[in-house]
Short mmCIF file of C-alpha atoms in Angstrom, two decimals:
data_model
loop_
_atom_site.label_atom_id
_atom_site.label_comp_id
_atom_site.label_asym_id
_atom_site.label_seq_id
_atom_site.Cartn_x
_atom_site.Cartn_y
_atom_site.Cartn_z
CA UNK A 1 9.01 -13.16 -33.77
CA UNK A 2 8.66 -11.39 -30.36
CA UNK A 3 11.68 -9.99 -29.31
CA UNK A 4 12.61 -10.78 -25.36
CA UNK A 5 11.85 -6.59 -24.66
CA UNK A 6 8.28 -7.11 -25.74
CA UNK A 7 7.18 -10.02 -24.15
CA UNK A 8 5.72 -8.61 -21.10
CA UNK A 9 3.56 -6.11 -22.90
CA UNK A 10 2.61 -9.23 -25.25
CA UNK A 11 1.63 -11.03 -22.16
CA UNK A 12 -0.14 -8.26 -20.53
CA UNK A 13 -1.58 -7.61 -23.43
CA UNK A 14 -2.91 -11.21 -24.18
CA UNK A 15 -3.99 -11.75 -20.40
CA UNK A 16 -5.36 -8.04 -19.66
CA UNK A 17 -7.30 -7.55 -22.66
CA UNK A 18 -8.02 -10.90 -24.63
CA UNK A 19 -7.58 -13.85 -22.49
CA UNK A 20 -9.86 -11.94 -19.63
CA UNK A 21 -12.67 -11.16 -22.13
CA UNK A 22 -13.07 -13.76 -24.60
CA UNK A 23 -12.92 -17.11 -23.29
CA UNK A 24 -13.95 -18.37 -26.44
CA UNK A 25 -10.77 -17.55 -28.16
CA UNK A 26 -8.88 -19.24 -25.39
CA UNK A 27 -7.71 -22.25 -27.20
CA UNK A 28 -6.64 -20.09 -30.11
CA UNK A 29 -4.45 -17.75 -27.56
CA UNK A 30 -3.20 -20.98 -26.20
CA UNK A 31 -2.48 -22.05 -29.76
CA UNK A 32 -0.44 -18.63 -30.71
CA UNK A 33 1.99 -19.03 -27.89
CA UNK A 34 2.44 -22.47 -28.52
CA UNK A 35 3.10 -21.62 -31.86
CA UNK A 36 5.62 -19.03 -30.90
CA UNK A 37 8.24 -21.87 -29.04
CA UNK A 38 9.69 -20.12 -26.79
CA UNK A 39 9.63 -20.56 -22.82
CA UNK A 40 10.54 -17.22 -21.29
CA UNK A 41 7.10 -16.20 -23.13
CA UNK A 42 4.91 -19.17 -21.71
CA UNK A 43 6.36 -18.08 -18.19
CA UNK A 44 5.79 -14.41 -18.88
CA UNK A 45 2.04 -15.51 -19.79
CA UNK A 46 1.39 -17.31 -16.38
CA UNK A 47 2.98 -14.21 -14.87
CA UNK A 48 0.76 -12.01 -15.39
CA UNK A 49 -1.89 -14.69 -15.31
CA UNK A 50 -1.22 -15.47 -11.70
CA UNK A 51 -0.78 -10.53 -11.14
CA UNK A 52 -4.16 -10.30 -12.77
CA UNK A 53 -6.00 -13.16 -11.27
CA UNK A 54 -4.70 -11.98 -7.52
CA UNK A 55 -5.48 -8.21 -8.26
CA UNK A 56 -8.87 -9.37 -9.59
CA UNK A 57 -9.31 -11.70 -5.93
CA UNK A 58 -8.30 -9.02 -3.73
CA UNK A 59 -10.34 -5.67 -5.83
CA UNK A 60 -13.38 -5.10 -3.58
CA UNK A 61 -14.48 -4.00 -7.07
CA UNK A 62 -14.97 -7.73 -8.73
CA UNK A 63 -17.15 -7.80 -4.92
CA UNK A 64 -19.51 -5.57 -6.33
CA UNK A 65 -19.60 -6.10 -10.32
CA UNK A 66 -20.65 -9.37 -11.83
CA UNK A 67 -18.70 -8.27 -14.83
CA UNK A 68 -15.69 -8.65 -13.14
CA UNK A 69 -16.36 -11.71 -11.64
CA UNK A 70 -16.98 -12.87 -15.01
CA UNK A 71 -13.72 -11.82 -16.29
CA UNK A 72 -12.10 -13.71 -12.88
CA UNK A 73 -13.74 -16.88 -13.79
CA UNK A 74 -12.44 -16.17 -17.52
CA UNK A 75 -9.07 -16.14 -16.23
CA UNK A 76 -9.95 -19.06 -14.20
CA UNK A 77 -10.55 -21.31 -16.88
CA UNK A 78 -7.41 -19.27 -18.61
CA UNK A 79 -5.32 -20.32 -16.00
CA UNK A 80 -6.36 -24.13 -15.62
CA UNK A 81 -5.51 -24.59 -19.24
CA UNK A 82 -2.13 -22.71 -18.95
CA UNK A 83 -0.95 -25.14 -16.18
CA UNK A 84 -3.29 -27.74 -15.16
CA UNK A 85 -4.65 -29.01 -18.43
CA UNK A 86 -0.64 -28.87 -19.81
CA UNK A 87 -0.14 -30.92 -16.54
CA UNK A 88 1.71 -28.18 -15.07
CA UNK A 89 1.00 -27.58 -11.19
CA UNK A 90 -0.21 -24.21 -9.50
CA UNK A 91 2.34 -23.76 -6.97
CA UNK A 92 1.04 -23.11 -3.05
CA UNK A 93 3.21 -19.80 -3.16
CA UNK A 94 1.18 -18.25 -6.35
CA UNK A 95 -2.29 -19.78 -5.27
CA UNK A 96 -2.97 -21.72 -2.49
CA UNK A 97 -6.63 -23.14 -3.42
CA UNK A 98 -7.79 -24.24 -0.07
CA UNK A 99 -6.80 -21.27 1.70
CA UNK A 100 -7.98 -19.19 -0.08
CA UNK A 101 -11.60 -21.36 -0.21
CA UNK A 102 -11.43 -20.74 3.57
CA UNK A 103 -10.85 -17.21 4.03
CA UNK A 104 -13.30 -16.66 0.99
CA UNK A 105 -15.78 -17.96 3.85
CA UNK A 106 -14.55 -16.27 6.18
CA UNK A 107 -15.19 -13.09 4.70
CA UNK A 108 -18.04 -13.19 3.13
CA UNK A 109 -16.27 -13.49 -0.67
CA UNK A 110 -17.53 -17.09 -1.24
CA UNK A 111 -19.32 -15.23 -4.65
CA UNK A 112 -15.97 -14.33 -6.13
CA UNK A 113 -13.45 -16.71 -5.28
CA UNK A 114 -15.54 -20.19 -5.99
CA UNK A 115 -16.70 -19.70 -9.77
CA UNK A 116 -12.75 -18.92 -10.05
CA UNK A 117 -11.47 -22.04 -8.02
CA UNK A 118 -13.86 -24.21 -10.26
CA UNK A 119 -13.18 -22.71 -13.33
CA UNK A 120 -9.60 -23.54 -12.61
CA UNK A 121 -10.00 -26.94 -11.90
CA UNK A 122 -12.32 -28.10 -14.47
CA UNK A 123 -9.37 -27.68 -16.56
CA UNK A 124 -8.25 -30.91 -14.93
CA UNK A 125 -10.33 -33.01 -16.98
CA UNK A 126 -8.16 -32.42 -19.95
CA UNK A 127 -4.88 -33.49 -17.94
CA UNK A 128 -3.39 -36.47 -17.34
CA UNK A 129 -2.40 -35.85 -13.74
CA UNK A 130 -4.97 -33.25 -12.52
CA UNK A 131 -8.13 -35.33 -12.38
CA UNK A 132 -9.38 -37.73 -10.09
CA UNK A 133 -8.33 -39.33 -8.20
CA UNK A 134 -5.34 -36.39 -7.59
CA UNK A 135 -4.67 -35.81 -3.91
CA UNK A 136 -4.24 -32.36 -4.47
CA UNK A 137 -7.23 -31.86 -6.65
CA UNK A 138 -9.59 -34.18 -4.27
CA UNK A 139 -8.43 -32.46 -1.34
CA UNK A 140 -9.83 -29.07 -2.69
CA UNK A 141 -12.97 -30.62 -3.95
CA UNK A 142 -13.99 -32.15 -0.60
CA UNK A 143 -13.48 -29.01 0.59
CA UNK A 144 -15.67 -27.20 -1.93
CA UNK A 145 -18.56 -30.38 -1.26
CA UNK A 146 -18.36 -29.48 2.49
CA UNK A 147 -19.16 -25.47 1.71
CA UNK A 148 -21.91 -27.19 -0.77
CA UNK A 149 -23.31 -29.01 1.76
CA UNK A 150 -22.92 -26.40 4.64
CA UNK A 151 -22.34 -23.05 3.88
CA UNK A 152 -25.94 -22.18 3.08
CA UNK A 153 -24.24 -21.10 -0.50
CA UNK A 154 -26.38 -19.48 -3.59
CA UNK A 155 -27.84 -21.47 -5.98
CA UNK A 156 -25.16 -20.33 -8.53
CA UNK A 157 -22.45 -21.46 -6.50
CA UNK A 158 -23.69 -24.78 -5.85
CA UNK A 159 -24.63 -24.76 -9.54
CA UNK A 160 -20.81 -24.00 -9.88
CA UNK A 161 -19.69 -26.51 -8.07
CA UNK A 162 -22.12 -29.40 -9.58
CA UNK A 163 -20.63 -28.42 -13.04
CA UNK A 164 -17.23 -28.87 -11.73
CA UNK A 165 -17.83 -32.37 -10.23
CA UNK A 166 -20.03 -32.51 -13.51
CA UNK A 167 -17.15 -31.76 -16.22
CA UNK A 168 -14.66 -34.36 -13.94
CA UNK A 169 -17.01 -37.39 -13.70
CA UNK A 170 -18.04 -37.10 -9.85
CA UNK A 171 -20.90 -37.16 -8.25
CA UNK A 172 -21.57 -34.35 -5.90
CA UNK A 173 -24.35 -36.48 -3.77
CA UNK A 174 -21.41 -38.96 -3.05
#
């Protein structure tokens, strides 16, 4: 139906101007491409997924809007059911979670980058391999519990962070 030449606008297309905005449509979108059978488009799809969700990380823009840190944790929650909830993994090279946690804190961009991180991972509940007890997935949740418990955070990102813990059975306290 989409011919190979097209793809990438599809993609850009679905990511850039649906996918970002309407996170209720997201199982639909998920549905179309499923729907469409056909492999170089699913990787085109996480492509510009994984161009759209680092432009969006590094924009001093999404700093300063809460609109675009809305459509960040849209793409969050995009992205988690794209891999993670297909139990497909996020590779270290496209995202690495933890490092990214860290140098979030480091600079002062804790606001932005952990609604995304939790959106993403919250999409772990509907996997078979990306929910506890996961190494991978633990690992980046004791790391968000420490900034919970220590990083003087916002009351939205803790609230974050309890609905994450929330939406995979754990308790936060613990």
């Amino acid at each position: 139906v989409i011919d190979g030449k097209y793809q990438q606008w599809f993609a850009g297309h679905l990511v850039e101007e649906r996918a970002k905005m309407q996170p209720n449509y997201h199982q639909l979108y998920l549905d179309l491409i499923k729907h469409f059978d056909n492999k170089s488009l699913w990787a085109e799809v996480i492509r510009e997924t994984f161009i759209s969700v680092i432009r969006m990380l590094n924009a001093e823009s999404t700093m300063q809007s809460s609109s675009e840190r809305t459509h960040l944790k849209n793409l969050g929650g995009w992205l988690g059911s794209l891999t993670l909830a297909r139990d497909k993994p996020i590779k270290h090279r496209n995202i690495a979670f933890k490092q990214l946690l860290m140098e979030a804190f480091d600079t002062q961009r804790l606001i932005v980058v952990i609604p995304f991180v939790c959106k993403v991972l919250l999409q772990g509940a509907n996997s078979t391999i990306f929910k506890p007890p996961n190494p991978w997935l633990m690992d980046i949740i004791y790391l968000l519990i420490e900034l919970y418990h220590h990083a003087e955070l916002k009351l939205n990102l803790k609230f974050e962070i309890e609905v994450l813990c929330k939406g995979l059975n754990l308790d936060h306290t613990s």
